PDB file of C-alpha atoms and ligand atoms in Angstrom:
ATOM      1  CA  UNK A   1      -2.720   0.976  34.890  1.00 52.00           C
ATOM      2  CA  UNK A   2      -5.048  -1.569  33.172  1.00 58.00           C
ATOM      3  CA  UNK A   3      -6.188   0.290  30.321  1.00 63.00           C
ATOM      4  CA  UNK A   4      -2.610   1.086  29.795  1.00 59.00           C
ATOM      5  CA  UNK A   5      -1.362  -2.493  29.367  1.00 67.00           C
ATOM      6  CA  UNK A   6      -4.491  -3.452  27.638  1.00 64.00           C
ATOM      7  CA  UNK A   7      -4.255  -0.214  24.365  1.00 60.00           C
ATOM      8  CA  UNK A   8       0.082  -1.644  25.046  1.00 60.00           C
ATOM      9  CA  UNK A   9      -1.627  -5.245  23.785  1.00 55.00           C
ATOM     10  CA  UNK A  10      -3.720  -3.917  21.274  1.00 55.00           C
ATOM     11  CA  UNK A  11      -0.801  -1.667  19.289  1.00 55.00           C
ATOM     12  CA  UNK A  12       1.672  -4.661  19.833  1.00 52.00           C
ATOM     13  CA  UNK A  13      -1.172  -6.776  17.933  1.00 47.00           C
ATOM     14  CA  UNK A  14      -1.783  -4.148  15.246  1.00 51.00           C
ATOM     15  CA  UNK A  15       2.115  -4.039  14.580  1.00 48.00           C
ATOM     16  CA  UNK A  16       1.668  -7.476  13.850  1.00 45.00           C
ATOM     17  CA  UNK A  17      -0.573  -7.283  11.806  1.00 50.00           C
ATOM     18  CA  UNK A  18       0.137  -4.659   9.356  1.00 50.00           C
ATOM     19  CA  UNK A  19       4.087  -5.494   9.565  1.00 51.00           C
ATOM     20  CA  UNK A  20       2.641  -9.052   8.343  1.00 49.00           C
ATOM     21  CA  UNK A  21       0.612  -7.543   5.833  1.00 48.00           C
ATOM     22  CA  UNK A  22       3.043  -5.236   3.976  1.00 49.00           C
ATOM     23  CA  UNK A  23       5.059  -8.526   3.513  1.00 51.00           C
ATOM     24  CA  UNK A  24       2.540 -10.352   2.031  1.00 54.00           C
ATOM     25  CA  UNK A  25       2.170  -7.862  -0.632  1.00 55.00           C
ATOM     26  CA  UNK A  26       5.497  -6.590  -1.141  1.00 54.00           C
ATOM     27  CA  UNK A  27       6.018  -9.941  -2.138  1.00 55.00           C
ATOM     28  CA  UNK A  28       2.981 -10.551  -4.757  1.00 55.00           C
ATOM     29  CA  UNK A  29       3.217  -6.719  -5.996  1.00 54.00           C
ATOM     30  CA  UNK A  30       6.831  -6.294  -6.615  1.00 54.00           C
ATOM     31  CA  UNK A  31       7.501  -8.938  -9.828  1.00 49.00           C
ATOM     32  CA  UNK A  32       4.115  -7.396 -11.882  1.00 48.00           C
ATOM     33  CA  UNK A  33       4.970  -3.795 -11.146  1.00 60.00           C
ATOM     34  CA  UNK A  34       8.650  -3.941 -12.407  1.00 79.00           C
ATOM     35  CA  UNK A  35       8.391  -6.577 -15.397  1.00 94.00           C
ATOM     36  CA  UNK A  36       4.774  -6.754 -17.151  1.00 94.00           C
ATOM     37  CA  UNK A  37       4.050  -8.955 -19.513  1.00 97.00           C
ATOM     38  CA  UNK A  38       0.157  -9.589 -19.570  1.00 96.00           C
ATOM     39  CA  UNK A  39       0.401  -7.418 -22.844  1.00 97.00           C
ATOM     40  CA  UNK A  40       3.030  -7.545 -25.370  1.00 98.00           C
ATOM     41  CA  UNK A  41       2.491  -6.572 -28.541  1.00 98.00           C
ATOM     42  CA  UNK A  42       5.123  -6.706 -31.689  1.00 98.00           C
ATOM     43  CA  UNK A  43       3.988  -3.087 -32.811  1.00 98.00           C
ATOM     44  CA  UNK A  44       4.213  -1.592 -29.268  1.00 98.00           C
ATOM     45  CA  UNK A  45       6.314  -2.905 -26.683  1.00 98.00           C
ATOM     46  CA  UNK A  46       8.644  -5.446 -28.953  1.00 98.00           C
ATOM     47  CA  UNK A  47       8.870  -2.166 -31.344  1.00 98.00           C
ATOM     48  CA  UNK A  48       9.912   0.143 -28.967  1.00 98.00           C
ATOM     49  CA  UNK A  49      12.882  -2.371 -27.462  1.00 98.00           C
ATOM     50  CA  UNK A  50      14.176  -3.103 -31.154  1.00 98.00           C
ATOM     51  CA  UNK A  51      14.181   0.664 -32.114  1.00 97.00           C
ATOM     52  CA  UNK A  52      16.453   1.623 -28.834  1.00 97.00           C
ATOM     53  CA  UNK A  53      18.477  -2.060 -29.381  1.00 98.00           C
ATOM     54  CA  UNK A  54      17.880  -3.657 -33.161  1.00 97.00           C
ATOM     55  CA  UNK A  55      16.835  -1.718 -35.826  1.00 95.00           C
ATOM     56  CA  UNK A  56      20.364   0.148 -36.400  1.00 94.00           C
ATOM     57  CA  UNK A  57      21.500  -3.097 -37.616  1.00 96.00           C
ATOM     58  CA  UNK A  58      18.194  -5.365 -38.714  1.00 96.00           C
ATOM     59  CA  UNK A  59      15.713  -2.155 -40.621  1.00 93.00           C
ATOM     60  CA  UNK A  60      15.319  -1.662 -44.163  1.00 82.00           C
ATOM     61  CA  UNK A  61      17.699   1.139 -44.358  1.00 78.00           C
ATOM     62  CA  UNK A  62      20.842  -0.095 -42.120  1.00 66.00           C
ATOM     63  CA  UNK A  63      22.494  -2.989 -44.046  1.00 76.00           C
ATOM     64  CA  UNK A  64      24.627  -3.886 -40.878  1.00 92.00           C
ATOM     65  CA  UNK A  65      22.247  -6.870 -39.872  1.00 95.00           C
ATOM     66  CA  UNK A  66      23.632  -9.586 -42.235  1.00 92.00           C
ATOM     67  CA  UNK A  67      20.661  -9.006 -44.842  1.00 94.00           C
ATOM     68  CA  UNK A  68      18.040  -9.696 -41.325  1.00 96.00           C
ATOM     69  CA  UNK A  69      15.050  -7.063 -41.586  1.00 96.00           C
ATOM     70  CA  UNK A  70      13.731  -7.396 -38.627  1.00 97.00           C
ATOM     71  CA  UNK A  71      10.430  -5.071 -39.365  1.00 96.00           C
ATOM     72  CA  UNK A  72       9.288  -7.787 -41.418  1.00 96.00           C
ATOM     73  CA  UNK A  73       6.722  -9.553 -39.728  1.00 98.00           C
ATOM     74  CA  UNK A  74       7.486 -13.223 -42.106  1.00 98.00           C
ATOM     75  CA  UNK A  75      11.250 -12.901 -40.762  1.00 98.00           C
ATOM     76  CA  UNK A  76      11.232 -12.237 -37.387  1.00 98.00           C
ATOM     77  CA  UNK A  77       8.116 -14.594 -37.142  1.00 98.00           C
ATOM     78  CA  UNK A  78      10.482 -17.142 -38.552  1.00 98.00           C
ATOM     79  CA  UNK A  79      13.197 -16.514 -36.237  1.00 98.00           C
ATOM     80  CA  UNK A  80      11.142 -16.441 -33.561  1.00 98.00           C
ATOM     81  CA  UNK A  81       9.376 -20.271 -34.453  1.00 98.00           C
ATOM     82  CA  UNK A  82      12.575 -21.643 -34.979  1.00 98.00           C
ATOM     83  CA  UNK A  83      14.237 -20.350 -31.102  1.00 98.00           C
ATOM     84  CA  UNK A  84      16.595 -18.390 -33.168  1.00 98.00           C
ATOM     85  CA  UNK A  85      15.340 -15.046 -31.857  1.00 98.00           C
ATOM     86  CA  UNK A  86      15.162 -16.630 -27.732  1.00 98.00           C
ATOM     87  CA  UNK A  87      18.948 -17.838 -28.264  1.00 98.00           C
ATOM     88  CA  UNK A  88      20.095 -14.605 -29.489  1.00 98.00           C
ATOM     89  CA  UNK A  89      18.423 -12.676 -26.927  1.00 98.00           C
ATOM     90  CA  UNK A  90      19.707 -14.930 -23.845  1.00 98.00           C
ATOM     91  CA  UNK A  91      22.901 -15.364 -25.803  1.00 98.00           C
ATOM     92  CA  UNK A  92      23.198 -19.482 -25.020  1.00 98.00           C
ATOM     93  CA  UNK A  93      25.785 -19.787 -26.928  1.00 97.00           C
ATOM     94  CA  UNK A  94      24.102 -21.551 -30.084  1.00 97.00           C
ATOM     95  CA  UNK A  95      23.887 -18.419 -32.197  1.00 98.00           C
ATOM     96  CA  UNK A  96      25.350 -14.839 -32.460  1.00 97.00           C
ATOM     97  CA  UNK A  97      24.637 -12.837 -29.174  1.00 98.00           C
ATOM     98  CA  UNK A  98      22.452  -9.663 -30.026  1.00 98.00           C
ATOM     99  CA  UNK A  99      22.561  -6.968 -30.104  1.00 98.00           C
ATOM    100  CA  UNK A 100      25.883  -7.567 -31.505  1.00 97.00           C
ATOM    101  CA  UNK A 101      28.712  -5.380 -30.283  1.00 96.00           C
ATOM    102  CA  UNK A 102      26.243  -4.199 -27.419  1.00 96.00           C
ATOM    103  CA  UNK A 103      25.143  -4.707 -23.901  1.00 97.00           C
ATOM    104  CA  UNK A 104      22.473  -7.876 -23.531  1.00 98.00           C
ATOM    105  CA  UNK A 105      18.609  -6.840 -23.038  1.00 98.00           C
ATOM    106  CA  UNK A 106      17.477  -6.520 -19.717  1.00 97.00           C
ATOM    107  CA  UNK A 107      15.590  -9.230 -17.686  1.00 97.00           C
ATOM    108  CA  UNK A 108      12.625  -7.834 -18.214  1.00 97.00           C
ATOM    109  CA  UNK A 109      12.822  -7.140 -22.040  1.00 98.00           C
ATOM    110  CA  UNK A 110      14.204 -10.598 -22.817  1.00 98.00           C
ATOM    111  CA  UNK A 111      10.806 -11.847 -20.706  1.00 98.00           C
ATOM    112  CA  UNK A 112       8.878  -9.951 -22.966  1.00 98.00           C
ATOM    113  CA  UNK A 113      10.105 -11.347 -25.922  1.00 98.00           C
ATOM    114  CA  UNK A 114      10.045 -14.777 -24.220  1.00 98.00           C
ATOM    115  CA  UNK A 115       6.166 -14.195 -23.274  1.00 98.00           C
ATOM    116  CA  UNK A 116       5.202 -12.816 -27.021  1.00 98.00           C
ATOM    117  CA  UNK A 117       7.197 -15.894 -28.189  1.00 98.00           C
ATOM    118  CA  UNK A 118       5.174 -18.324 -26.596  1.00 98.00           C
ATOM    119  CA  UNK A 119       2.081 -16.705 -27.646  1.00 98.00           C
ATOM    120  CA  UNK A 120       3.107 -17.629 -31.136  1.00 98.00           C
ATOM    121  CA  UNK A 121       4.451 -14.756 -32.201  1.00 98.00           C
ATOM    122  CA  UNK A 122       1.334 -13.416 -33.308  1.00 98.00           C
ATOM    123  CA  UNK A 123       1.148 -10.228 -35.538  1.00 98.00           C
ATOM    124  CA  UNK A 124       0.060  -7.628 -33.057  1.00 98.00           C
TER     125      UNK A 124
HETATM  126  C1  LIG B 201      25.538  -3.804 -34.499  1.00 69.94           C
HETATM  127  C2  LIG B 201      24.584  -4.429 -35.382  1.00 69.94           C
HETATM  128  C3  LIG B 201      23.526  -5.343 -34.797  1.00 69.94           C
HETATM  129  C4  LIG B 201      22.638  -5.075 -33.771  1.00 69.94           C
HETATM  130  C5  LIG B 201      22.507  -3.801 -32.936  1.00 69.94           C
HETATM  131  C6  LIG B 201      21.800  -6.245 -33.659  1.00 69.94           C
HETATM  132  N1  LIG B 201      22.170  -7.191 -34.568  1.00 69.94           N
HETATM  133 FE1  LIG B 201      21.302  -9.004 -34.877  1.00 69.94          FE
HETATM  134  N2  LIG B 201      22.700  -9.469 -36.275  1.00 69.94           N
HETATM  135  C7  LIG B 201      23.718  -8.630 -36.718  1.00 69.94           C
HETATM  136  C8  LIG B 201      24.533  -9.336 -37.710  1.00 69.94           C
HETATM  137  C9  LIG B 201      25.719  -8.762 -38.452  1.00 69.94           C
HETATM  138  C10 LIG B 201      23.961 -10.627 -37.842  1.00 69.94           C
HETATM  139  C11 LIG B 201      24.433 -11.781 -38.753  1.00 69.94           C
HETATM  140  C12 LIG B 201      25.084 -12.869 -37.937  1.00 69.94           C
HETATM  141  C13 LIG B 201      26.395 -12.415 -37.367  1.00 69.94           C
HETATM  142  O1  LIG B 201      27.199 -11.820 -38.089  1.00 69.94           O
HETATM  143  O2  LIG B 201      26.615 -12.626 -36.148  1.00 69.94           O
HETATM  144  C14 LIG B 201      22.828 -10.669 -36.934  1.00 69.94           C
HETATM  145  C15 LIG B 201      22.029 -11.778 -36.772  1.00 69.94           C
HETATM  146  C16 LIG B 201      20.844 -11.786 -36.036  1.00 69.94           C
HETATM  147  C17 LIG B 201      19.938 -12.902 -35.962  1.00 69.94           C
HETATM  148  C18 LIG B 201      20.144 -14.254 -36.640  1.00 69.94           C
HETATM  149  C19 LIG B 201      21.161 -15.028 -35.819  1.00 69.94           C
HETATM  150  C20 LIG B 201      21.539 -16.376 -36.380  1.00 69.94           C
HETATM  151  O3  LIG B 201      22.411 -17.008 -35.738  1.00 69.94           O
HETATM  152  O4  LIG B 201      21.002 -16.782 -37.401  1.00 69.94           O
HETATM  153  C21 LIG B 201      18.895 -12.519 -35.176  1.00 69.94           C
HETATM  154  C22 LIG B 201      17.648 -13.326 -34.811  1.00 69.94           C
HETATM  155  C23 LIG B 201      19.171 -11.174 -34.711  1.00 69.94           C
HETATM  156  N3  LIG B 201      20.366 -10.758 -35.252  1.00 69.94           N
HETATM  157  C24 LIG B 201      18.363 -10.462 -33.872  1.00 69.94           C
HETATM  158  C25 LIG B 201      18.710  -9.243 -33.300  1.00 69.94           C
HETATM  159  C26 LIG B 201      17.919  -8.573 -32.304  1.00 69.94           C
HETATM  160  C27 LIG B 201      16.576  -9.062 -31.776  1.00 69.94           C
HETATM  161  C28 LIG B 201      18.588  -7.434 -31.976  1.00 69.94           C
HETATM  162  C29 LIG B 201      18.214  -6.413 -30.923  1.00 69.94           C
HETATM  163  C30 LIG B 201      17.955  -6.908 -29.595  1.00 69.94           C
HETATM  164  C31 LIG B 201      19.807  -7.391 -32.786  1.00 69.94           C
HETATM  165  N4  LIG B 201      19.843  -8.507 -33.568  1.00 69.94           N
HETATM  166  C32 LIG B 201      20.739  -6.367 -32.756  1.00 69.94           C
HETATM  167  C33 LIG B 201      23.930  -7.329 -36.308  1.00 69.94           C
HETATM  168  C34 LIG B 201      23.235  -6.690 -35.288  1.00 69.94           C
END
């Protein structure tokens, strides 16, 4: 009967402690595994969003963008140091929504924009 109750104490204080634990780190994993932006780079991860979302419009070869070319690095550098290119993207209201005519970026693109932004909008 007593070792019963006593291995009864111990799995009640294991269950505890793991159920405790998984919270804890559910909570600090879940944000970095779904949206990271420790590295964004223009040529990579910016690149591959604007090829899916922009570059129909804003390349060389579509003239759809208003005259915008967004694979030059001088004008979308510009856009970006001027909050053009963040107000767009969250669509505030003070400039044309983009994409145009389609559906807004997701959270986690629009962060990754936000986070190269704020980095200067470096040429990487
Ligand atoms: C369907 C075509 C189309 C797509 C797709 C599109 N744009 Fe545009 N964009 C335009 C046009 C046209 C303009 C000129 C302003 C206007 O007519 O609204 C423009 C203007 C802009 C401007 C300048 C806005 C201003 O108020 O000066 C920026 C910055 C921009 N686009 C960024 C983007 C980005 C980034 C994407 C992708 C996430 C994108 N655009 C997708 C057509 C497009």
């Amino acid at each position: 009967m007593k070792k019963i109750s006593v291995i009864g104490l111990l799995t009640f204080i294991s269950l505890i402690f793991f159920n405790s634990c998984y919270y804890d780190k559910a909570d600090v994993v879940y944000p970095a595994v779904t949206c990271d932006t420790t590295t964004v780079r223009l040529s990579v991860e910016l690149e591959n969003i604007m090829a899916a979302s922009c570059y129909s419009c804003h390349s060389g070869t579509a003239d759809l963008g208003g005259g915008i070319v967004l694979t030059d690095y001088a004008t979308i550098k510009d856009y970006a140091d001027f909050g053009i290119l963040m107000s767009c993207l969250i669509q505030d209201g003070s400039t044309s929504a983009m994409p145009k005519g389609g559906a807004k970026l997701s959270d986690c693109e629009i962060n990754k924009f936000s986070a190269w932004v704020n980095r200067g909008a470096p040429q990487n």
